[in-house]
């Protein structure tokens, strides 16, 4: 039996648990073969410059390769001087809090959001106020109302505009424009967590919010975690010149140089040789297949007369509304005893609401396990409705 | 000519500048061949677990390999559960500030210290008070006097106890014990930056302060930056169970998993196969040779009737006392015009003192350039004394 002290990954697979709360890729989905090839090709270059401290904002060649990749993916031009390289979006958020907020500041977040970001904000002594959402994402009218009521504008607005976690909705292009306009009018920074921006499988993906960075009121935080591999810990901030200056001049990179320098050299090669583009194309097919599988299984096994959801068009998740009398925090305990897991709505709600919602992820288990897990959660729900 | 936007490293070599302020390894010193071998061997394992999110405190196998390595290097046993893996010491310091201090807290630092750490402390709204030092490092009597005067104990004491930056001195074993005793008596945490602990070339290295972690008042921050390669961005915190818990439960690793997971797999291999141990042995010889070369060149070319220093026994630097009438901040400007650089004393002083001191680093340039740079700084000094 594995010594638990020797565990390598954050979440270990277990024979008696299908936890559809886990928002991570399956080991089988990860680009093991491709990353091995990229690592070997990079190692064979024997470039000592990637072993030394890297330029504060990141290697220029890597940023050029990234700009080319995003120009292709986003459909509008990006340039290397729009980027600051980080060790992933979580670190980007941590740096944003350290460099752009003061303890005690108020920030705005979506009423449903990435729950682990809330911890990061708390650790930086920020007060997060939720803004309501609907099926088109954050409601700009609600946002404007809050802004008008606040004596002092918030420092930041944190949003996940594409294939949102947990709601799966997209913020429409018109709303993106409205949010950006408000940020300039009221003087706050939009921090856009664009982790799922490139994971659209069906329909049209809204334009990446990075299109709006020129006005220096928008930060797009991107990452290789969901389009390549979380273990590489490589991400970026895309922003205007005034914002980027703060990051380039930060105490952290003055001391450490670029935040994941060696790895940026390896991923530069994967970008330049088209490996990342090819893998992303393949990945979207694999994830779309899983999304459809989860959808069919829900259709076949959930009590649909009382459960509703919109089939997502991208991302990692399903977001389901259950009958009002069901408290998913309570239901979850029962599920765990049956070897099942899901994310209870209130966990994703800064105000602790949405008791009768659940989030399911289709990426971490085998397809058979995803089907089995959904079926058995369906059985549990049928007992309750 | 190189497009400066495409620069890869933090500091670029230039034909018309020998800047002995730069505290980084030369490209020629870095383990290019060995890292290439380690990367290829690791890539050939094709282990997808290093591509996914890593366990919060770091891969157990890596921590075991690290514990074995430090047991051998430090000469006393370390265990895997004493470690939390980070992306280098700068990130360790940033996390320590975020998780262990409150904005406005007072911390203590050495009167001469790593100047870039001071920026990190400022960014976290900490007030740093200096404690005086002598030729045996931090003065525990001065420390105790300050502690007695403070109404509320400081949150942290930040020290670099071995081959100190910039003074090159070692904190004696008795003083280490005294500092640890005071931390327990007054209730603050000793944050020990042990970046040079394994870089002793002559004489006896004091016992690593990690020996004192059991009482949960000491953090040893270690890194592969100076014993292997800064570009890998891999380091660790070694501490007692109560301190480590804060890091394991932090918002950052809850979200990102282990802080440089893929790289920890690659370095695990370098540790397990003895590559790190072999390289460190070789590195110490190379650096000792350079240290002796700088020493001889200073002896031959500096105006020693008015310049004094103690030959260091390890680390990266020389620390020289010049005549009192010389202000190294002024002298530095003149040096730069001649294509020379050094670190002016006040930069390393939290109180802005030590105007007549300079730090020289012997690691970043070729041996010929180091000799040339020291000779020419000697000439400049002779004009001034």
XYZ file of C-alpha atoms in Angstrom:
770
model
C 0.000 0.000 0.000
C 1.187 3.503 -0.811
C 2.698 5.396 2.073
C 0.433 8.485 2.102
C 3.462 10.614 2.967
C 4.902 9.729 -0.420
C 1.844 10.882 -2.402
C 2.765 12.860 -5.515
C -0.488 14.467 -6.670
C -2.870 16.797 -4.838
C -5.799 14.389 -5.230
C -5.189 10.641 -5.179
C -7.530 8.275 -6.973
C -9.291 5.854 -4.663
C -11.169 2.673 -5.515
C -14.129 3.564 -3.341
C -14.737 7.210 -4.254
C -15.928 9.001 -7.371
C -15.660 12.640 -6.387
C -17.116 14.755 -9.193
C -16.162 17.861 -7.216
C -12.546 17.542 -8.349
C -11.840 20.154 -11.041
C -8.611 18.667 -12.362
C -7.666 16.812 -15.554
C -7.512 13.011 -15.529
C -3.996 11.591 -15.714
C -5.048 9.883 -18.965
C -5.937 13.243 -20.556
C -2.606 14.863 -19.806
C -0.061 15.321 -22.659
C 2.442 12.826 -21.274
C 3.964 11.833 -24.611
C 4.096 15.351 -26.005
C 5.595 16.859 -22.834
C 8.240 14.138 -22.829
C 9.175 15.062 -26.406
C 9.219 18.782 -25.619
C 11.353 18.213 -22.503
C 13.888 16.111 -24.403
C 14.131 18.543 -27.324
C 14.551 21.433 -24.880
C 17.154 19.562 -22.810
C 19.132 18.797 -25.955
C 19.475 22.534 -26.662
C 21.547 22.848 -23.452
C 20.866 26.561 -23.183
C 22.370 27.776 -19.878
C 20.350 31.008 -20.051
C 17.284 29.083 -18.831
C 19.260 27.892 -15.796
C 20.063 31.403 -14.614
C 17.743 34.095 -13.269
C 15.255 35.081 -15.972
C 14.262 38.556 -17.086
C 11.708 39.917 -14.598
C 8.716 39.921 -16.951
C 9.760 36.619 -18.494
C 11.982 35.485 -21.353
C 11.314 37.592 -24.450
C 11.352 34.568 -26.755
C 8.760 32.806 -24.628
C 6.573 35.925 -24.521
C 6.869 36.219 -28.313
C 5.808 32.574 -28.738
C 2.940 33.149 -26.307
C 1.831 36.284 -28.166
C 1.809 34.349 -31.438
C -0.180 31.512 -29.878
C -2.789 33.839 -28.371
C -3.043 35.844 -31.586
C -4.013 32.586 -33.275
C -6.330 31.396 -30.474
C -8.049 34.690 -29.663
C -8.349 35.925 -33.249
C -6.900 39.375 -32.585
C -3.243 40.443 -32.317
C -1.234 40.206 -29.103
C 2.322 41.496 -28.647
C 5.125 40.256 -26.408
C 5.216 43.463 -24.353
C 1.672 42.822 -23.099
C 2.809 39.894 -20.931
C 4.251 39.216 -17.521
C 5.030 35.548 -16.913
C 3.863 33.905 -13.674
C 3.810 30.454 -12.120
C 0.086 30.029 -12.852
C -3.133 31.901 -12.172
C -3.149 31.337 -8.410
C 0.222 33.053 -8.178
C -1.028 35.789 -10.519
C -3.933 36.433 -8.147
C -1.624 36.451 -5.147
C 0.678 38.979 -6.814
C -2.262 41.123 -7.891
C -3.457 41.227 -4.284
C 0.012 42.069 -2.977
C 0.856 44.730 -5.545
C -2.512 46.309 -6.357
C -4.501 46.268 -3.122
C -4.158 47.581 0.392
C -5.261 45.525 3.393
C -8.892 46.326 4.181
C -9.771 47.203 0.580
C -13.121 46.195 -0.842
C -13.210 44.134 -4.007
C -16.134 42.830 -6.031
C -16.616 39.214 -7.089
C -19.306 37.303 -8.933
C -22.074 35.908 -6.726
C -20.904 32.483 -7.855
C -17.171 32.172 -8.234
C -14.041 30.099 -7.907
C -14.184 29.354 -4.209
C -10.418 28.946 -3.781
C -9.841 32.502 -5.025
C -11.920 33.726 -2.075
C -9.351 32.242 0.332
C -6.560 34.074 -1.436
C -8.465 37.349 -1.145
C -9.101 36.727 2.553
C -5.429 36.048 3.198
C -4.741 39.501 1.784
C -7.283 41.104 4.117
C -9.708 42.064 1.347
C -13.464 42.316 1.741
C -15.207 40.602 -1.169
C -18.712 41.837 -2.090
C -20.717 39.688 -4.493
C -22.419 41.023 -7.642
C -25.403 39.095 -8.968
C -25.350 37.074 -12.183
C -27.815 35.616 -14.636
C -27.633 33.308 -17.648
C -25.411 35.830 -19.450
C -22.951 36.092 -16.586
C -22.346 39.063 -14.325
C -25.193 41.589 -14.442
C -23.707 45.011 -15.408
C -26.778 46.838 -14.076
C -26.339 45.217 -10.688
C -22.653 46.107 -10.880
C -23.412 49.738 -11.660
C -25.924 49.908 -8.825
C -23.345 48.673 -6.327
C -20.721 51.060 -7.690
C -23.110 53.976 -7.245
C -23.803 52.947 -3.660
C -20.168 52.570 -2.681
C -18.581 55.655 -1.137
C -15.195 54.704 -2.545
C -14.835 52.550 -5.651
C -13.657 48.971 -5.178
C -10.022 48.193 -5.956
C -10.739 45.177 -8.129
C -13.537 43.268 -9.777
C -12.689 39.569 -10.093
C -14.570 37.721 -12.846
C -14.366 34.455 -14.777
C -16.047 35.587 -17.985
C -15.815 32.469 -20.160
C -17.214 29.009 -19.334
C -17.493 30.316 -15.830
C -16.669 28.294 -12.746
C -19.113 27.133 -11.426
C -22.033 28.357 -13.547
C -20.547 27.504 -17.001
C -22.080 30.678 -18.466
C -20.377 33.151 -20.791
C -20.346 36.880 -20.218
C -21.655 38.283 -23.493
C -19.516 40.625 -25.586
C -21.813 43.571 -24.894
C -21.553 42.972 -21.178
C -17.770 42.719 -21.382
C -17.704 46.150 -22.975
C -20.055 47.512 -20.317
C -17.929 46.107 -17.490
C -14.771 47.598 -19.007
C -16.516 50.967 -19.443
C -17.562 50.923 -15.798
C -14.027 50.081 -14.678
C -12.750 53.176 -16.467
C -15.594 55.356 -15.293
C -15.245 54.348 -11.625
C -11.523 53.666 -11.538
C -11.163 50.014 -10.601
C -9.299 47.126 -12.236
C -11.076 44.166 -13.844
C -9.180 40.971 -13.010
C -10.340 38.394 -15.495
C -9.557 34.752 -14.733
C -9.351 33.372 -18.269
C -8.443 29.818 -17.379
C -11.236 28.324 -19.552
C -11.170 30.943 -22.356
C -9.635 28.499 -24.841
C -11.839 25.569 -23.814
C -14.919 26.245 -25.958
C -16.213 23.096 -27.673
C -19.512 24.179 -29.257
C -21.098 27.490 -30.212
C -19.223 30.755 -30.254
C -16.726 31.784 -27.595
C -17.009 35.437 -26.561
C -14.009 37.591 -27.473
C -11.222 37.282 -24.917
C -11.301 40.230 -22.546
C -7.595 40.778 -23.274
C -8.873 42.786 -26.250
C -9.619 45.586 -23.747
C -6.234 45.860 -22.006
C -5.060 49.063 -23.717
C -7.016 51.294 -21.295
C -4.996 49.928 -18.351
C -8.104 48.903 -16.413
C -8.135 45.191 -17.345
C -5.887 42.281 -16.393
C -6.329 38.956 -18.154
C -4.835 36.102 -16.113
C -4.053 33.117 -18.314
C -2.453 29.765 -17.625
C -1.217 26.527 -19.164
C -2.895 24.570 -16.354
C -6.096 23.731 -18.206
C -4.842 23.788 -21.815
C -1.664 21.784 -21.148
C -0.731 20.606 -17.651
C -1.229 22.099 -14.174
C 2.028 20.565 -12.906
C 4.133 22.880 -15.075
C 2.934 25.913 -13.039
C 3.203 28.414 -15.840
C 0.827 31.278 -16.506
C 0.750 34.909 -17.478
C -0.770 38.296 -16.854
C -1.792 40.191 -19.990
C -2.306 43.890 -19.304
C -1.559 47.452 -20.311
C 1.806 49.166 -19.727
C 1.007 50.957 -16.443
C -0.275 47.812 -14.788
C 2.583 45.657 -16.077
C 5.140 48.087 -14.686
C 4.008 47.271 -11.134
C 4.677 43.596 -11.707
C 8.017 44.089 -13.434
C 9.170 46.270 -10.524
C 7.881 44.006 -7.759
C 10.123 42.833 -4.946
C 9.448 39.214 -5.855
C 10.871 39.284 -9.388
C 13.635 41.731 -8.472
C 14.839 38.965 -6.184
C 13.867 35.786 -8.026
C 13.892 36.839 -11.673
C 11.178 35.411 -13.895
C 8.762 33.298 -11.910
C 9.177 29.940 -13.650
C 12.062 30.505 -15.977
C 13.340 27.038 -16.958
C 9.809 25.833 -17.604
C 9.076 28.838 -19.806
C 11.931 27.696 -22.045
C 10.451 24.224 -22.330
C 6.957 25.519 -23.082
C 8.395 28.038 -25.553
C 9.592 25.058 -27.569
C 6.155 23.396 -27.334
C 4.570 26.628 -28.579
C 7.057 27.260 -31.377
C 6.875 23.720 -32.679
C 3.068 23.736 -32.728
C 2.792 21.031 -30.037
C 0.570 23.179 -27.808
C -1.800 24.050 -30.654
C -2.088 20.406 -31.732
C -2.658 19.193 -28.175
C -5.296 21.845 -27.466
C -7.232 20.809 -30.554
C -7.154 17.167 -29.463
C -7.968 18.072 -25.853
C -11.092 19.998 -26.844
C -12.398 16.934 -28.689
C -11.702 14.691 -25.702
C -13.382 17.100 -23.284
C -16.343 17.714 -25.578
C -16.901 13.968 -25.780
C -16.890 13.775 -21.990
C -19.205 16.778 -21.722
C -21.704 15.095 -24.024
C -21.377 11.851 -22.108
C -22.153 13.566 -18.817
C -25.058 15.364 -20.459
C -26.606 12.138 -21.788
C -26.101 10.391 -18.459
C -27.795 13.237 -16.581
C -30.634 13.162 -19.107
C -31.061 9.417 -18.583
C -30.621 9.196 -14.814
C -31.484 12.482 -13.091
C -35.060 13.336 -11.993
C -35.412 15.993 -14.678
C -38.894 17.002 -13.631
C -37.248 18.790 -10.693
C -33.631 19.269 -11.788
C -32.678 21.862 -14.379
C -29.479 22.984 -16.063
C -28.157 24.498 -19.274
C -25.838 22.248 -21.201
C -22.436 23.975 -21.121
C -20.545 24.729 -24.335
C -17.053 24.559 -22.861
C -15.026 24.368 -19.683
C -14.923 21.629 -17.054
C -18.312 21.678 -15.307
C -22.078 21.226 -15.163
C -24.108 23.469 -12.848
C -27.455 22.028 -11.781
C -30.425 23.484 -9.986
C -32.187 21.053 -7.641
C -35.554 21.446 -5.886
C -35.490 24.245 -3.324
C -35.910 21.942 -0.351
C -32.626 20.190 -1.029
C -29.581 21.491 0.840
C -26.582 20.242 -1.088
C -24.290 20.717 1.924
C -26.374 18.103 3.740
C -26.811 15.917 0.670
C -23.084 15.916 0.104
C -22.430 14.173 3.416
C -24.788 11.399 2.439
C -23.158 11.173 -0.974
C -19.704 10.833 0.562
C -20.906 7.864 2.599
C -21.861 6.227 -0.687
C -18.457 6.977 -2.186
C -19.693 9.921 -4.236
C -18.754 13.574 -4.316
C -19.888 16.850 -5.869
C -19.449 20.546 -5.095
C -22.279 21.980 -2.997
C -23.554 25.339 -4.278
C -22.846 27.393 -1.138
C -19.141 26.625 -1.412
C -19.066 28.678 -4.639
C -21.175 31.494 -3.205
C -19.440 34.352 -1.369
C -22.752 34.972 0.422
C -23.299 31.286 1.237
C -26.431 31.040 -0.908
C -27.411 28.626 -3.697
C -28.053 25.756 -1.271
C -29.984 23.851 -3.939
C -27.273 23.915 -6.612
C -24.491 21.489 -7.378
C -21.416 21.528 -9.586
C -20.236 18.366 -11.338
C -16.884 18.040 -13.119
C -16.415 15.631 -16.035
C -12.634 15.750 -16.405
C -10.971 13.888 -13.517
C -12.218 10.303 -13.774
C -12.387 7.770 -16.576
C -15.446 8.037 -18.808
C -16.856 4.879 -17.192
C -16.415 6.354 -13.734
C -18.014 9.638 -14.776
C -21.049 7.696 -16.048
C -21.159 5.553 -12.911
C -20.831 8.577 -10.631
C -23.557 10.555 -12.386
C -25.911 7.545 -12.362
C -25.452 7.030 -8.650
C -25.881 10.735 -7.845
C -29.076 10.496 -9.940
C -30.268 7.622 -7.751
C -29.557 9.606 -4.613
C -31.467 12.599 -5.995
C -34.463 10.448 -6.925
C -34.694 9.390 -3.273
C -34.854 13.028 -2.224
C -37.201 14.751 -4.664
C 22.197 43.200 -32.352
C 19.901 41.504 -29.845
C 16.420 42.939 -29.628
C 16.311 43.859 -25.916
C 12.678 42.779 -25.819
C 13.833 39.260 -26.539
C 16.296 39.093 -23.640
C 16.148 35.793 -21.743
C 18.109 36.397 -18.543
C 17.627 38.977 -15.794
C 21.127 40.417 -16.285
C 22.678 40.484 -19.746
C 26.431 40.423 -20.205
C 27.785 43.538 -21.853
C 31.197 44.100 -23.417
C 31.719 47.427 -21.687
C 30.651 46.640 -18.118
C 32.052 44.447 -15.353
C 29.448 44.805 -12.623
C 30.697 43.012 -9.532
C 27.429 43.878 -7.799
C 25.651 41.051 -9.612
C 25.095 38.145 -7.193
C 24.312 35.479 -9.751
C 26.208 32.470 -11.093
C 28.102 32.757 -14.383
C 26.522 30.878 -17.274
C 29.736 28.856 -17.494
C 29.358 27.664 -13.887
C 25.809 26.386 -14.327
C 25.229 22.608 -14.588
C 24.155 22.677 -18.221
C 25.261 19.147 -19.099
C 23.975 17.566 -15.890
C 20.592 19.306 -16.050
C 20.201 18.174 -19.636
C 20.840 14.580 -18.562
C 18.448 14.863 -15.618
C 15.749 16.415 -17.822
C 16.032 13.681 -20.428
C 16.020 10.852 -17.882
C 13.000 12.408 -16.164
C 11.171 12.960 -19.466
C 11.764 9.341 -20.401
C 9.899 8.212 -17.276
C 6.723 9.783 -18.726
C 5.099 10.028 -15.310
C 1.781 11.892 -15.735
C 1.570 12.517 -11.990
C 4.094 15.334 -12.366
C 1.868 16.965 -14.997
C -1.134 17.207 -12.685
C -1.620 19.331 -9.559
C 0.909 18.261 -6.925
C 0.304 17.529 -3.254
C 0.118 20.842 -1.390
C 3.345 20.443 0.603
C 5.139 18.894 -2.365
C 5.614 15.430 -3.808
C 6.485 12.963 -1.049
C 9.192 11.294 -3.119
C 10.856 14.631 -3.766
C 10.655 15.569 -0.099
C 12.184 12.201 0.815
C 15.038 12.741 -1.634
C 15.521 16.261 -0.256
C 15.538 14.977 3.330
C 18.191 12.401 2.412
C 20.290 15.046 0.672
C 20.126 17.478 3.599
C 20.819 14.711 6.100
C 24.053 14.104 4.205
C 24.909 17.809 3.750
C 23.946 19.077 7.193
C 25.256 16.105 9.144
C 22.102 15.578 11.204
C 18.891 13.759 10.251
C 16.046 15.448 8.348
C 12.675 13.818 7.587
C 10.301 14.344 4.673
C 7.532 15.726 6.894
C 9.693 18.713 7.837
C 9.403 20.212 4.336
C 7.077 22.408 2.326
C 8.188 22.848 -1.284
C 8.264 26.350 -2.787
C 9.372 28.006 -6.015
C 12.524 29.405 -4.375
C 13.415 31.506 -1.352
C 11.873 34.751 -2.629
C 8.521 32.989 -2.893
C 9.093 31.423 0.531
C 9.591 34.902 1.992
C 6.508 36.203 0.220
C 4.410 33.336 1.583
C 5.825 33.782 5.072
C 4.822 37.457 4.969
C 1.341 36.640 3.701
C 0.621 33.777 6.077
C 2.507 34.721 9.228
C 2.307 38.502 9.491
C -0.353 41.174 9.673
C 0.023 44.480 7.827
C 1.720 46.980 10.130
C 3.633 44.336 12.083
C 7.168 45.003 13.189
C 9.890 42.579 12.184
C 13.590 42.523 12.961
C 16.356 42.234 10.381
C 20.127 42.278 10.492
C 21.719 45.736 10.204
C 23.265 44.486 6.973
C 21.034 42.220 4.977
C 19.812 41.036 1.606
C 18.480 44.311 0.242
C 15.883 42.718 -2.048
C 14.225 41.034 0.928
C 13.562 44.496 2.350
C 11.387 45.319 -0.688
C 9.352 42.173 -0.134
C 8.790 43.115 3.505
C 7.732 46.637 2.503
C 5.254 45.297 -0.031
C 3.640 43.405 2.846
C 3.405 46.577 4.954
C 5.934 45.426 7.553
C 8.198 47.731 9.542
C 11.732 46.358 9.581
C 13.943 47.310 12.543
C 17.665 46.540 12.246
C 19.681 44.675 14.883
C 23.405 45.301 15.011
C 26.028 42.746 13.994
C 29.724 42.131 14.509
C 32.287 39.702 13.113
C 30.314 36.778 14.543
C 27.056 37.867 12.931
C 23.951 39.162 14.636
C 24.636 40.328 18.195
C 22.278 38.438 20.564
C 22.781 40.989 23.337
C 21.663 43.779 21.018
C 18.733 41.584 19.986
C 17.729 40.981 23.596
C 17.975 44.674 24.388
C 15.621 45.540 21.521
C 13.213 42.782 22.536
C 13.090 44.131 26.073
C 12.368 47.629 24.780
C 9.556 46.572 22.457
C 6.073 46.731 23.923
C 4.923 43.855 21.763
C 7.362 41.249 20.441
C 8.200 41.358 16.722
C 6.490 38.859 14.452
C 9.657 37.682 12.732
C 13.408 37.957 12.851
C 14.934 37.589 9.383
C 18.558 36.429 9.343
C 21.101 35.006 6.901
C 23.245 33.096 9.384
C 25.809 31.422 7.112
C 28.203 33.188 4.704
C 25.973 36.171 5.196
C 24.946 38.511 2.410
C 26.613 41.022 2.358
C 29.018 40.654 5.298
C 30.130 37.030 4.590
C 30.233 36.325 8.346
C 28.889 33.225 10.077
C 26.615 33.343 13.081
C 28.394 31.151 15.622
C 26.701 28.027 16.979
C 26.399 29.546 20.449
C 24.701 32.618 19.008
C 22.326 30.465 16.986
C 21.267 28.762 20.192
C 20.845 32.107 21.924
C 18.721 33.510 19.076
C 16.504 30.417 19.104
C 16.147 30.644 22.901
C 15.093 34.291 22.599
C 12.538 33.432 19.899
C 10.918 30.952 22.276
C 11.132 33.250 25.263
C 9.628 36.254 23.449
C 7.378 34.414 20.998
C 8.597 35.357 17.545
C 9.654 33.281 14.553
C 13.226 33.144 13.270
C 13.201 33.145 9.453
C 16.586 31.908 8.394
C 17.612 32.476 4.785
C 19.934 29.520 4.271
C 20.747 30.115 0.638
C 24.530 29.894 1.227
C 24.492 27.264 4.009
C 25.932 24.563 1.722
C 28.516 26.875 0.127
C 31.316 26.635 2.672
C 34.726 26.161 1.037
C 37.200 26.469 3.907
C 37.039 26.183 7.687
C 34.038 24.847 9.543
C 30.447 25.693 8.581
C 28.205 26.374 11.584
C 25.447 23.823 12.117
C 22.421 24.524 9.933
C 19.737 26.292 11.927
C 17.266 23.662 10.725
C 18.547 21.638 13.675
C 16.353 23.872 15.874
C 13.012 23.530 14.055
C 11.351 21.170 16.563
C 10.326 24.014 18.872
C 8.219 25.577 16.099
C 9.938 28.955 16.342
C 12.379 28.541 13.436
C 11.906 28.417 9.675
C 14.830 27.485 7.468
C 14.307 28.682 3.885
C 16.432 26.677 1.452
C 16.761 26.742 -2.320
C 18.381 25.098 -5.322
C 19.191 28.548 -6.752
C 22.762 28.758 -5.472
C 23.640 25.044 -5.271
C 22.178 24.105 -8.679
C 20.434 26.684 -10.882
C 18.269 29.733 -10.127
C 16.215 29.222 -13.286
C 14.603 26.052 -11.917
C 12.822 28.132 -9.226
C 12.701 25.388 -6.628
C 13.138 25.810 -2.908
C 11.750 24.697 0.420
C 10.700 25.696 3.884
C 11.953 23.423 6.650
C 10.002 23.912 9.875
C 8.102 22.337 12.733
C 4.584 20.883 12.402
C 2.566 23.897 13.577
C 4.321 26.287 11.211
C 4.116 23.893 8.268
C 0.383 23.477 8.749
C -0.157 27.148 7.859
C 1.605 26.663 4.559
C -0.116 23.372 3.694
C -3.498 25.018 4.338
C -2.766 28.246 2.468
C -5.083 29.555 -0.217
C -2.257 29.483 -2.747
C -1.535 25.746 -2.632
C -5.196 24.813 -2.115
C -5.675 26.369 -5.538
C -2.422 25.631 -7.341
C -1.199 22.462 -5.691
C 2.525 22.150 -5.071
C 4.335 25.297 -6.100
C 6.677 23.922 -8.757
C 5.540 20.377 -9.213
C 6.967 19.211 -12.544
C 10.370 20.649 -11.684
C 10.364 18.889 -8.309
C 10.088 15.595 -10.214
C 13.101 16.459 -12.342
C 15.203 17.567 -9.364
C 14.087 14.489 -7.420
C 15.832 12.434 -10.085
C 18.971 14.612 -9.843
C 18.959 14.093 -6.068
C 18.283 10.361 -6.164
C 20.931 9.692 -8.778
C 23.576 11.659 -6.886
C 23.860 14.333 -9.587
C 23.165 17.195 -7.164
C 25.744 15.949 -4.656
C 28.397 15.547 -7.338
C 27.681 18.964 -8.846
C 27.752 20.701 -5.469
C 31.157 19.206 -4.702
C 32.499 20.422 -8.047
C 30.808 23.826 -7.661
C 32.435 24.445 -4.290
C 35.860 23.864 -5.822
C 35.100 26.235 -8.699
C 33.803 28.931 -6.355
C 36.643 28.497 -3.877
C 39.102 28.963 -6.713
C 37.347 32.186 -7.693
C 37.231 33.354 -4.087
C 40.991 32.878 -3.758
C 41.544 34.623 -7.076
C 39.558 37.663 -5.947
C 41.399 37.643 -2.640
C 44.835 37.620 -4.322
C 43.784 40.344 -6.764
C 42.536 42.543 -3.918
C 45.765 41.915 -2.034
C 47.780 42.928 -5.084
C 45.763 45.888 -6.288
C 43.759 47.505 -3.478
C 45.228 50.234 -1.225
C 45.381 47.898 1.773
C 46.748 50.527 4.110
C 43.229 52.015 4.173
C 40.996 49.126 3.005
C 40.242 46.192 5.276
C 38.244 42.966 4.995
C 38.127 39.437 6.320
C 38.644 36.767 3.683
C 35.334 34.885 3.437
C 35.211 31.103 3.842
C 32.179 30.539 1.643
C 29.310 32.160 -0.190
C 29.414 34.578 -3.101
C 30.869 37.842 -1.782
C 33.640 39.976 -0.328
C 32.712 42.791 2.065
C 35.252 45.594 2.269
C 35.661 48.549 4.592
C 37.015 51.685 2.906
C 38.270 54.913 4.511
C 35.491 56.781 6.303
C 35.555 59.747 3.931
C 34.523 57.582 0.962
C 30.821 57.434 0.171
C 30.345 54.324 -1.969
C 27.038 55.635 -3.354
C 28.985 58.512 -4.920
C 31.958 56.359 -5.867
C 29.650 53.900 -7.591
C 28.494 56.504 -10.096
C 32.079 57.206 -11.055
C 32.756 53.478 -11.323
C 29.777 52.975 -13.640
C 31.197 55.614 -15.983
C 34.336 53.507 -16.180
C 32.315 50.354 -16.918
C 32.626 48.995 -13.382
C 30.069 48.096 -10.761
C 29.885 47.086 -7.085
C 27.249 47.155 -4.372
C 27.398 50.283 -2.222
C 27.128 49.565 1.506
C 24.006 51.660 2.219
C 21.981 49.539 -0.204
C 22.421 46.590 2.184
C 21.699 48.646 5.281
C 18.069 49.012 6.452
C 19.149 52.206 8.219
C 21.095 53.534 5.217
C 24.448 53.401 7.004
C 27.774 51.764 6.074
C 28.554 54.447 3.450
C 32.195 53.400 3.358
C 31.611 49.706 2.664
C 31.343 47.807 -0.610
C 30.281 44.315 -1.609
C 31.995 42.510 -4.480
C 30.739 39.278 -6.020
C 33.124 36.783 -7.660
C 30.624 34.468 -9.348
C 29.031 36.200 -12.354
C 31.939 36.968 -14.710
C 34.775 34.932 -16.144
C 37.838 34.643 -13.948
C 39.701 37.048 -16.246
C 36.910 39.594 -15.977
C 36.806 39.269 -12.188
C 40.541 39.953 -12.051
C 40.222 42.870 -14.466
C 37.250 44.342 -12.571
C 38.957 44.115 -9.180
C 42.172 45.649 -10.565
C 40.302 48.588 -12.013
C 38.247 49.154 -8.854
C 41.589 49.095 -7.027
C 42.875 51.833 -9.319
C 39.798 53.918 -8.677
C 40.210 53.469 -4.917
C 43.868 54.468 -5.049
C 42.810 57.768 -6.610
C 40.471 58.400 -3.683
C 42.384 57.408 -0.563
